[in-house]
Coordinates of C-alpha atoms in Angstrom, one line a residue:
Chain N
M51 CA 84.7 -104.9 -88.0
I52 CA 88.4 -105.4 -88.9
I53 CA 90.9 -104.5 -86.4
T54 CA 94.6 -103.9 -87.4
R55 CA 97.7 -102.5 -85.5
E56 CA 100.6 -100.8 -87.4
K57 CA 103.6 -102.8 -88.1
P58 CA 107.0 -101.6 -86.6
L59 CA 108.3 -98.7 -89.1
Q60 CA 111.4 -100.9 -89.3
E61 CA 109.6 -103.7 -91.1
I62 CA 107.8 -101.3 -93.3
L63 CA 111.0 -99.8 -94.5
G64 CA 112.6 -103.0 -95.1
F65 CA 110.0 -103.6 -97.6
L66 CA 110.1 -100.2 -99.3
Q67 CA 113.9 -100.2 -99.3
P68 CA 114.5 -100.9 -103.0
Y69 CA 111.7 -98.7 -104.3
K70 CA 112.0 -94.9 -104.8
K71 CA 108.5 -93.8 -105.8
V72 CA 105.6 -95.3 -103.3
L73 CA 102.0 -94.5 -103.0
V74 CA 100.5 -94.9 -99.3
V75 CA 96.8 -96.0 -99.8
G76 CA 94.4 -95.7 -97.0
C77 CA 91.0 -97.5 -96.5
D78 CA 87.9 -95.6 -95.5
G79 CA 86.0 -98.9 -94.9
C80 CA 85.8 -100.8 -91.8
V81 CA 89.5 -101.0 -90.5
Q82 CA 89.7 -99.8 -86.8
P83 CA 91.3 -97.6 -85.5
P84 CA 90.9 -95.6 -88.9
R85 CA 93.6 -95.8 -91.5
S86 CA 92.2 -93.3 -93.8
L87 CA 93.8 -90.2 -95.4
R88 CA 95.2 -88.8 -92.3
E89 CA 96.9 -91.8 -91.2
S90 CA 98.3 -92.3 -94.8
E91 CA 99.8 -88.8 -94.8
R92 CA 101.3 -89.4 -91.4
M93 CA 102.7 -92.8 -92.6
A94 CA 104.1 -91.2 -95.6
S95 CA 105.9 -88.4 -93.7
L96 CA 107.2 -91.1 -91.2
I97 CA 108.7 -92.9 -94.2
E98 CA 109.9 -89.9 -96.2
L99 CA 111.7 -88.6 -92.9
A100 CA 113.4 -92.1 -92.3
R101 CA 114.6 -92.5 -95.9
S102 CA 116.0 -88.9 -96.1
S103 CA 117.9 -89.3 -92.9
S104 CA 119.5 -92.6 -94.0
G105 CA 120.6 -91.0 -97.3
N106 CA 118.3 -93.2 -99.6
P107 CA 115.4 -90.4 -100.4
I108 CA 112.0 -91.5 -101.6
Q109 CA 109.3 -89.6 -103.3
I110 CA 106.0 -90.8 -101.5
S111 CA 102.4 -89.5 -101.6
A112 CA 99.2 -90.6 -99.8
T113 CA 95.7 -91.1 -100.9
T114 CA 92.9 -93.1 -99.7
V115 CA 89.9 -95.2 -101.1
S116 CA 86.4 -96.1 -99.9
R117 CA 87.2 -99.9 -99.3
Q118 CA 90.1 -101.7 -100.5
C119 CA 88.4 -105.0 -100.4
C120 CA 86.2 -104.0 -103.5
A121 CA 88.3 -104.6 -106.8
E122 CA 85.8 -102.7 -108.9
G123 CA 86.0 -99.7 -106.5
L124 CA 89.8 -99.8 -106.5
Q125 CA 89.9 -99.8 -110.5
N126 CA 87.6 -96.9 -110.6
Q127 CA 89.1 -94.8 -107.8
L128 CA 92.8 -95.5 -107.4
K129 CA 95.6 -94.0 -110.2
V130 CA 98.7 -95.8 -109.6
E131 CA 100.8 -94.6 -112.7
G132 CA 104.2 -93.5 -112.1
Y133 CA 104.6 -95.3 -108.7
E134 CA 107.0 -98.3 -108.2
A135 CA 105.3 -99.9 -105.1
L136 CA 102.1 -99.4 -103.1
L137 CA 101.9 -99.4 -99.4
S138 CA 98.6 -100.4 -98.2
M139 CA 97.0 -99.3 -94.8
A140 CA 94.0 -101.7 -94.8
C141 CA 93.8 -105.2 -93.5
G142 CA 95.4 -108.3 -95.2
V143 CA 92.3 -108.7 -97.7
G144 CA 92.7 -105.0 -98.8
V145 CA 96.4 -105.8 -99.7
Q146 CA 95.6 -108.9 -101.6
V147 CA 92.8 -107.2 -103.5
M148 CA 95.1 -104.3 -104.5
N149 CA 97.7 -106.9 -105.6
S150 CA 95.3 -108.4 -107.9
V151 CA 94.0 -105.2 -109.2
F152 CA 97.3 -103.6 -109.9
P153 CA 99.4 -106.6 -110.8
S154 CA 102.4 -104.7 -112.2
L155 CA 103.3 -103.0 -108.6
P156 CA 103.8 -105.0 -105.5
T157 CA 101.6 -103.8 -102.7
F158 CA 102.9 -104.2 -99.2
P159 CA 101.1 -104.2 -95.8
A160 CA 101.4 -101.5 -93.3
Q161 CA 99.5 -103.4 -90.8
N162 CA 99.2 -106.8 -88.8
T163 CA 95.5 -107.7 -89.0
L164 CA 94.3 -109.0 -85.6
F165 CA 90.9 -109.8 -85.9
I166 CA 88.0 -109.9 -88.4
G167 CA 84.5 -109.8 -87.0
Y168 CA 81.5 -111.5 -88.6
E169 CA 78.5 -110.0 -90.4
T170 CA 75.1 -111.9 -90.6
K171 CA 74.2 -111.0 -94.1
R172 CA 75.5 -112.7 -97.2
E173 CA 75.2 -111.5 -100.7
G174 CA 77.3 -113.5 -102.7
E175 CA 80.2 -116.0 -103.0
M176 CA 83.0 -115.2 -100.3
F177 CA 86.6 -116.3 -100.7
E178 CA 88.5 -116.2 -97.4
N179 CA 92.0 -114.8 -97.9
C180 CA 92.9 -113.4 -94.5
R181 CA 93.1 -115.3 -91.2
A182 CA 93.9 -112.1 -89.1
C183 CA 96.8 -114.0 -87.7
G184 CA 98.4 -110.8 -86.2
E185 CA 101.8 -111.1 -87.9
C186 CA 100.9 -110.2 -91.7
M187 CA 103.5 -111.7 -94.0
L188 CA 101.8 -110.3 -97.4
G189 CA 105.0 -108.3 -97.8
E190 CA 107.3 -111.4 -98.4
T191 CA 104.7 -113.3 -100.4
G192 CA 103.8 -111.1 -103.2
G193 CA 100.6 -110.2 -101.4
I194 CA 99.4 -113.7 -101.5
C195 CA 98.5 -115.1 -98.0
P196 CA 99.9 -118.8 -97.5
V197 CA 98.1 -118.9 -93.8
A198 CA 94.6 -118.4 -95.3
R199 CA 95.1 -119.7 -98.9
C200 CA 97.5 -122.7 -98.5
A201 CA 95.6 -125.9 -97.2
K202 CA 98.4 -126.6 -94.8
G203 CA 99.4 -122.9 -93.9
L204 CA 102.8 -123.7 -94.9
M205 CA 105.8 -121.0 -94.6
N206 CA 108.2 -122.5 -97.0
G207 CA 106.0 -124.1 -99.7
P208 CA 104.7 -125.5 -102.1
C209 CA 104.7 -128.9 -100.4
G210 CA 105.0 -132.1 -102.7
G211 CA 101.2 -132.0 -103.2
C212 CA 101.3 -129.1 -105.7
V213 CA 100.7 -130.6 -109.3
E214 CA 100.1 -128.0 -112.1
G215 CA 99.7 -125.3 -109.8
K216 CA 96.9 -127.2 -107.9
C217 CA 96.6 -128.1 -104.2
E218 CA 96.2 -131.8 -103.3
V219 CA 93.3 -131.1 -101.2
P220 CA 89.7 -130.9 -103.0
V221 CA 87.3 -128.2 -102.1
E222 CA 84.0 -129.6 -101.5
I223 CA 81.0 -127.2 -102.1
R224 CA 78.1 -128.2 -100.1
N225 CA 74.4 -127.2 -100.2
W226 CA 72.3 -126.4 -97.1
K227 CA 71.8 -130.2 -96.6
G228 CA 75.7 -130.5 -96.3
E229 CA 75.6 -132.8 -99.4
V230 CA 78.5 -132.2 -101.7
V231 CA 77.4 -130.5 -104.9
Q232 CA 80.6 -129.7 -106.5
T233 CA 84.2 -130.7 -106.0
L234 CA 86.8 -128.2 -107.1
K235 CA 90.8 -127.9 -107.2
N236 CA 92.3 -125.0 -105.4
D237 CA 95.0 -122.9 -106.7
C238 CA 98.3 -123.7 -104.8
A239 CA 98.9 -120.6 -102.7
W240 CA 102.6 -121.2 -103.0
Y241 CA 102.5 -121.6 -106.7
L242 CA 100.9 -118.3 -106.9
I243 CA 103.3 -116.8 -104.7
Y244 CA 106.2 -118.0 -106.9
Q245 CA 104.6 -116.7 -110.0
R246 CA 103.8 -113.3 -108.6
L247 CA 107.4 -112.6 -107.0
K248 CA 108.8 -114.2 -110.4
E249 CA 106.7 -111.4 -112.1
L250 CA 107.9 -108.8 -109.8
N251 CA 111.5 -109.9 -110.1
R252 CA 111.4 -110.6 -106.5
L253 CA 112.5 -114.4 -106.3
D254 CA 114.9 -113.5 -103.5
L255 CA 111.8 -113.1 -101.0
F256 CA 110.4 -116.6 -102.3
R257 CA 113.8 -118.0 -101.6
K258 CA 114.0 -116.6 -98.1
L259 CA 113.8 -119.1 -95.2
R260 CA 110.9 -118.5 -92.8
L261 CA 111.1 -120.0 -89.4
P262 CA 107.6 -121.1 -87.9
K263 CA 105.1 -118.5 -86.9
N264 CA 104.3 -117.1 -83.8
W265 CA 100.7 -118.7 -83.3
G266 CA 100.5 -117.3 -79.8
I267 CA 99.3 -114.0 -81.1
A268 CA 96.5 -116.0 -83.0
G269 CA 95.0 -117.8 -80.1
Y270 CA 91.5 -118.2 -80.1
P271 CA 88.9 -117.3 -78.5
R272 CA 90.0 -113.7 -79.1
R273 CA 88.8 -110.8 -77.3
L274 CA 89.9 -107.2 -78.0
Chain P
M429 CA 131.3 -128.0 -89.7
K430 CA 128.6 -130.5 -90.1
K431 CA 129.1 -133.8 -88.2
A432 CA 128.5 -137.4 -89.3
F433 CA 126.6 -139.4 -86.6
S434 CA 124.8 -142.1 -88.5
N435 CA 126.4 -144.9 -90.5
L436 CA 124.8 -143.3 -93.7
M437 CA 126.3 -140.1 -93.0
K438 CA 129.8 -141.4 -92.2
A439 CA 129.7 -143.8 -95.4
I440 CA 128.8 -140.5 -97.6
S441 CA 131.3 -138.5 -96.0
E442 CA 133.9 -141.1 -96.8
G443 CA 133.1 -140.8 -100.5
K444 CA 131.2 -144.0 -100.8
F445 CA 128.3 -144.5 -103.2
V446 CA 125.5 -145.3 -100.8
Y447 CA 122.2 -147.3 -101.2
T448 CA 119.2 -147.0 -99.0
G449 CA 115.9 -148.8 -98.9
E450 CA 112.3 -147.9 -97.7
L451 CA 110.1 -149.9 -95.5
E452 CA 106.5 -149.4 -94.8
P453 CA 105.1 -150.5 -91.6
H454 CA 101.3 -151.6 -91.6
R455 CA 98.4 -150.5 -89.6
S456 CA 99.3 -153.2 -87.2
I457 CA 101.5 -154.0 -84.2
D458 CA 103.0 -156.8 -85.8
L459 CA 106.3 -155.8 -87.4
S460 CA 107.6 -159.5 -88.5
E461 CA 107.0 -158.9 -92.3
V462 CA 108.7 -155.6 -92.3
E463 CA 111.6 -156.8 -90.2
S464 CA 112.1 -160.0 -92.7
W465 CA 112.5 -157.3 -95.4
A466 CA 115.0 -155.3 -93.5
R467 CA 117.0 -158.4 -93.0
T468 CA 117.0 -158.9 -96.8
L469 CA 117.9 -155.4 -97.3
K470 CA 120.7 -155.6 -94.8
E471 CA 121.9 -158.8 -96.6
A472 CA 121.9 -157.0 -99.9
G473 CA 124.3 -154.1 -98.6
I474 CA 121.8 -151.5 -98.1
V475 CA 123.4 -149.0 -95.6
A476 CA 120.0 -147.5 -94.2
A477 CA 116.3 -147.8 -94.6
N478 CA 113.6 -145.3 -94.3
V479 CA 110.6 -146.2 -92.1
T480 CA 107.7 -144.4 -93.4
D481 CA 105.5 -142.2 -91.3
N482 CA 102.0 -142.4 -92.5
P483 CA 102.5 -142.1 -96.0
R484 CA 99.6 -140.7 -98.0
S485 CA 98.2 -140.0 -94.6
D486 CA 97.1 -143.7 -94.1
S487 CA 97.4 -144.2 -90.5
A488 CA 99.8 -146.9 -89.3
I489 CA 102.1 -147.9 -86.3
S490 CA 104.4 -145.1 -85.1
S491 CA 107.4 -144.6 -87.3
M492 CA 109.6 -143.9 -84.2
V493 CA 108.6 -147.4 -82.6
A494 CA 109.0 -149.1 -85.8
S495 CA 112.3 -147.6 -86.7
Y496 CA 113.7 -148.5 -83.2
L497 CA 112.3 -152.0 -83.3
I498 CA 113.6 -152.7 -86.9
Q499 CA 117.1 -151.2 -86.0
R500 CA 117.3 -153.3 -82.6
N501 CA 116.0 -156.6 -84.1
T502 CA 117.6 -156.8 -87.5
G503 CA 120.9 -154.6 -87.0
L504 CA 119.9 -152.4 -90.3
E505 CA 120.1 -148.7 -89.6
T506 CA 117.1 -146.8 -90.0
I507 CA 116.0 -143.3 -91.2
Y508 CA 113.0 -142.4 -89.1
Q509 CA 110.5 -140.4 -91.1
L510 CA 108.7 -137.5 -89.3
R511 CA 105.9 -135.7 -90.7
T512 CA 104.8 -132.3 -89.6
A513 CA 101.2 -132.9 -90.4
D514 CA 100.4 -134.2 -87.3
R515 CA 102.5 -132.6 -84.7
N516 CA 103.0 -129.1 -83.3
R517 CA 106.7 -127.9 -82.1
L518 CA 106.1 -129.2 -78.7
A519 CA 105.3 -133.0 -79.9
L520 CA 108.1 -132.8 -82.6
L521 CA 110.6 -131.8 -79.9
S522 CA 109.3 -134.7 -77.8
D523 CA 109.7 -137.0 -80.9
V524 CA 113.3 -136.0 -81.9
L525 CA 114.5 -136.3 -78.5
G526 CA 112.7 -139.6 -77.8
G527 CA 114.0 -141.0 -80.9
A528 CA 117.6 -139.9 -80.4
A529 CA 117.4 -141.4 -76.9
L530 CA 116.4 -144.6 -78.5
G531 CA 119.6 -144.4 -80.8
L532 CA 118.1 -143.4 -84.1
R533 CA 120.7 -141.4 -85.9
N534 CA 118.8 -140.2 -89.0
I535 CA 115.5 -138.3 -89.5
L536 CA 114.0 -137.3 -92.7
A537 CA 111.9 -134.3 -92.2
L538 CA 108.8 -134.3 -94.0
T539 CA 105.8 -132.0 -94.1
G540 CA 103.5 -135.0 -95.1
D541 CA 100.4 -135.1 -97.2
H542 CA 97.2 -133.5 -95.9
T543 CA 95.2 -135.3 -93.6
R544 CA 92.0 -134.9 -95.6
I545 CA 93.4 -137.4 -98.4
G546 CA 94.0 -140.2 -96.2
T547 CA 92.3 -142.7 -94.0
T548 CA 91.2 -140.3 -91.4
P549 CA 89.9 -137.2 -93.4
S550 CA 87.8 -136.0 -90.1
S551 CA 91.1 -135.4 -88.3
K552 CA 92.4 -131.9 -87.5
P553 CA 95.5 -131.1 -89.4
V554 CA 98.5 -129.5 -87.5
F555 CA 101.3 -128.2 -89.8
D556 CA 102.6 -125.8 -87.1
L557 CA 105.8 -126.3 -89.0
D558 CA 106.5 -127.5 -92.3
S559 CA 109.4 -129.8 -93.4
T560 CA 112.0 -126.9 -93.7
G561 CA 111.0 -125.5 -90.0
L562 CA 111.6 -129.1 -88.6
I563 CA 114.9 -129.2 -90.1
A564 CA 116.0 -125.8 -88.6
L565 CA 114.5 -127.2 -85.1
I566 CA 116.6 -130.3 -85.4
H567 CA 119.7 -128.3 -86.6
K568 CA 119.5 -126.1 -83.6
L569 CA 119.0 -128.9 -81.0
V570 CA 122.0 -130.8 -82.5
Y571 CA 124.3 -127.8 -83.0
E572 CA 123.1 -125.1 -80.3
G573 CA 121.4 -127.6 -77.8
K574 CA 118.3 -125.3 -78.1
D575 CA 114.8 -125.5 -79.4
L576 CA 113.5 -122.7 -81.7
D577 CA 112.1 -120.5 -79.0
G578 CA 115.6 -120.7 -77.5
N579 CA 114.9 -123.0 -74.5
E580 CA 118.0 -124.9 -73.6
L581 CA 118.5 -128.7 -73.6
K582 CA 119.5 -130.4 -70.2
G583 CA 122.5 -132.8 -70.8
P584 CA 123.8 -134.1 -74.1
R585 CA 122.8 -132.8 -77.4
P586 CA 120.9 -135.3 -79.7
E587 CA 123.2 -137.0 -82.2
I588 CA 121.1 -136.9 -85.5
N589 CA 121.5 -136.3 -89.2
V590 CA 118.7 -134.8 -90.7
G591 CA 117.5 -135.5 -94.5
A592 CA 115.1 -133.7 -96.7
A593 CA 112.9 -134.7 -99.6
A594 CA 113.6 -133.4 -103.0
N595 CA 111.4 -133.5 -106.0
P596 CA 113.1 -133.8 -109.6
N597 CA 109.7 -133.9 -111.2
M598 CA 108.5 -130.5 -109.9
D599 CA 107.3 -128.3 -112.8
P600 CA 108.8 -125.5 -113.0
L601 CA 112.1 -127.1 -111.5
E602 CA 113.2 -123.5 -110.4
I603 CA 110.8 -123.7 -107.6
E604 CA 112.2 -127.0 -106.3
I605 CA 115.8 -125.5 -106.6
L606 CA 115.0 -122.6 -104.6
K607 CA 113.2 -124.6 -102.1
L608 CA 116.5 -126.9 -101.8
E609 CA 118.7 -124.0 -101.2
R610 CA 116.4 -123.0 -98.3
K611 CA 116.4 -126.6 -96.9
A612 CA 120.2 -126.7 -97.2
E613 CA 120.5 -123.2 -95.7
A614 CA 118.0 -124.5 -92.6
G615 CA 120.6 -127.4 -92.1
A616 CA 119.8 -130.6 -94.2
D617 CA 122.5 -133.1 -94.3
F618 CA 121.4 -135.2 -97.2
F619 CA 118.6 -135.2 -99.8
Q620 CA 116.5 -138.1 -100.8
T621 CA 114.5 -137.7 -104.0
Q622 CA 111.0 -138.6 -105.3
V623 CA 110.9 -141.5 -107.8
V624 CA 112.6 -141.0 -111.1
F625 CA 112.3 -143.2 -113.9
D626 CA 113.7 -141.1 -116.8
V627 CA 117.6 -140.9 -116.5
E628 CA 117.5 -137.6 -118.3
V629 CA 115.1 -136.0 -115.5
A630 CA 117.5 -137.4 -113.1
R631 CA 120.7 -136.0 -114.6
R632 CA 119.2 -132.5 -115.4
F633 CA 118.2 -132.3 -111.7
L634 CA 121.7 -133.4 -110.3
R635 CA 123.3 -130.7 -112.5
E636 CA 121.0 -128.0 -111.4
I637 CA 121.4 -128.7 -107.6
E638 CA 125.3 -129.2 -107.7
H639 CA 126.0 -125.6 -106.3
I640 CA 123.9 -126.5 -103.3
K641 CA 126.6 -129.2 -102.1
V642 CA 124.1 -131.6 -100.1
P643 CA 124.7 -135.2 -100.8
T644 CA 121.8 -136.4 -102.8
L645 CA 120.4 -140.0 -103.2
V646 CA 118.2 -140.4 -106.4
G647 CA 114.9 -142.3 -105.6
I648 CA 114.1 -145.3 -107.8
F649 CA 110.9 -147.6 -107.8
P650 CA 111.2 -151.0 -109.6
P651 CA 107.8 -151.8 -109.8
R652 CA 106.9 -155.6 -109.5
S653 CA 103.7 -155.4 -111.7
Y654 CA 102.2 -153.5 -114.6
G655 CA 99.7 -152.2 -112.1
Q656 CA 102.3 -150.4 -110.0
A657 CA 104.4 -149.0 -113.2
E658 CA 100.6 -147.6 -114.3
F659 CA 100.1 -146.0 -110.9
F660 CA 103.2 -144.2 -111.1
D661 CA 102.7 -143.1 -114.5
K662 CA 99.0 -142.1 -114.0
Y663 CA 98.8 -140.8 -110.5
V664 CA 102.0 -140.1 -108.9
P665 CA 102.7 -136.1 -109.2
G666 CA 104.8 -135.3 -112.0
V667 CA 106.4 -138.9 -112.4
R668 CA 106.6 -139.9 -115.9
V669 CA 107.2 -143.6 -116.8
P670 CA 109.1 -143.9 -120.3
K671 CA 107.0 -145.4 -123.0
E672 CA 109.2 -148.4 -123.5
F673 CA 109.2 -149.2 -120.0
M674 CA 105.4 -149.4 -119.8
E675 CA 105.5 -151.4 -123.2
A676 CA 107.7 -154.0 -121.7
F677 CA 105.5 -154.5 -118.6
A678 CA 102.5 -154.6 -120.9
R679 CA 104.2 -157.6 -122.6
F680 CA 105.0 -159.5 -119.2
R681 CA 101.3 -159.2 -118.2
T682 CA 100.3 -161.5 -121.1
I683 CA 102.9 -164.3 -119.6
E684 CA 100.7 -166.7 -117.8
D685 CA 103.1 -168.5 -115.7
K686 CA 103.4 -166.7 -112.4
Q687 CA 106.8 -167.6 -111.8
K688 CA 108.1 -166.8 -115.2
R689 CA 106.4 -163.6 -115.1
S690 CA 108.0 -162.6 -112.0
E691 CA 111.7 -163.6 -113.4
K692 CA 111.0 -161.5 -116.6
I693 CA 110.0 -158.6 -114.5
N694 CA 112.9 -158.8 -112.2
E695 CA 115.5 -159.3 -115.2
Y696 CA 114.0 -156.1 -116.7
N697 CA 114.1 -154.1 -113.6
V698 CA 117.6 -155.1 -112.9
E699 CA 118.6 -154.3 -116.5
Y700 CA 116.8 -150.9 -116.7
F701 CA 117.7 -149.7 -113.3
S702 CA 121.4 -150.7 -113.3
N703 CA 121.8 -148.9 -116.6
F704 CA 120.0 -145.9 -114.9
I705 CA 122.4 -146.0 -112.0
R706 CA 125.6 -146.0 -114.0
E707 CA 124.5 -143.0 -115.7
V708 CA 123.3 -141.0 -112.7
K709 CA 126.6 -142.3 -110.7
K710 CA 128.6 -139.9 -113.3
E711 CA 127.0 -136.8 -111.9
R712 CA 128.9 -134.9 -109.2
A713 CA 125.8 -134.2 -107.0
C714 CA 124.8 -137.9 -106.7
A715 CA 126.0 -139.6 -103.5
G716 CA 123.7 -142.6 -103.9
I717 CA 120.5 -144.4 -104.8
H718 CA 117.3 -144.6 -102.7
I719 CA 115.5 -147.7 -103.8
M720 CA 112.0 -147.4 -102.9
A721 CA 111.1 -151.1 -103.6
V722 CA 108.2 -151.5 -100.7
G723 CA 107.3 -155.2 -100.4
Y724 CA 109.7 -156.3 -103.2
P725 CA 113.2 -156.6 -101.4
E726 CA 114.4 -159.5 -103.7
V727 CA 115.3 -157.1 -106.5
I728 CA 117.6 -155.1 -104.5
K729 CA 120.6 -157.5 -104.2
P730 CA 120.6 -158.5 -107.9
L731 CA 120.3 -154.7 -108.6
M732 CA 123.0 -153.7 -106.5
E733 CA 125.6 -156.5 -107.7
S734 CA 124.9 -155.5 -111.3
V735 CA 126.3 -152.2 -110.7
K736 CA 129.2 -153.1 -108.7

């Protein structure tokens, strides 16, 4: 189970400020409280109202998909032609999958992800890309999370250990006995962020000074 | 307006072309060897020397303690290197205040290598702040008397100049330029660069950062052996050692007499790097040279004399 809390409207308006045609995408999957079509439509109306009253009107629509964390499903279900940006109602995983499936558009988060519960079944390789740190910064990092995907969790990377886009920390894949069976080099999250923001012509977001995060929100063990 | 508290920053703000050095204390409580290097650097005219903080995440004596003892016992001003890899914002604040109370006037704010690649890979890395966050913390303490959460200091504010690392070898260079603009905005007083061998790499970099208006010391590393030069060429991220440099060192390797070999290497280093220094000195953004001749202090004096 994934628990999210809506971001303050001002923060969302800040993300969408330069864009005129936006699609709000809900998620029918495991996000709680529900962030599906009804919630997406409500979000779209709020944004529309705020933008028209500030003299910067927006064309905004709402839709939903069954699970934003499934790349194949997104490709089949979602039509994004004609939009300049997407606003995701899902958790941090959904935002990142949307960004990778629709690379021509930026996807911004409408939620702070607070908690990701576990499952006991594992069917294939899993990639961790959201730490549910409660202060989602995906809107500033081209939809790539430095908290979960940078070995140091840096706010102002890449660090000096990034060489040819790869991280200085090797990833060791272990078998059930704990023996190392493969050593890989991870992509540097901040190198990916730089490339993504350059592609979106938003290096202003890369350049931004980010002060240390509020880790007080992410203290563990957590209970909700 | 930014203030100059340290001898290093005072010299830079007076328009002097400055030289800094680098001292690497060991995993030991004995600082006598490092102090003897420090004396050599001081005699050569080095204005201040960096005291490393667990480089490559190899554990060693506390850089704050070493910085203080070296400065007290030799009279050479130190640049206390401080990594965020091992300390959260509480510990960093304690160390910055502690260092300032001991009379340390320069801090080089570093993120540090990941703990996984050093001597204690089983340790828990911290990275609560990164180097830019640490610069912001120090700047706020010095100019507002507050920490990042707005808690006020009691009594006088620390008098510290904060430096930041820069990497002219970064590819693409645009990433580094954007990062340095950000570090300048956070409050960096000076930059010291990663090692550069190729004068063209240094010149291009200095021109690209001219608009940032932070005095920059270009890092050089005169190697004392073929092995050291090869290490940089092969293993240090982005550092390329020019072919003729590697070829010269390969020739020196064949000289059997140890003393003659050292003499040849010293001569070559002095000639190569004095030409390098003369060239980069012409660039406006260049405020000086950071000589990282760790364990090779004897090359510094002849090098500095040849560019006078």
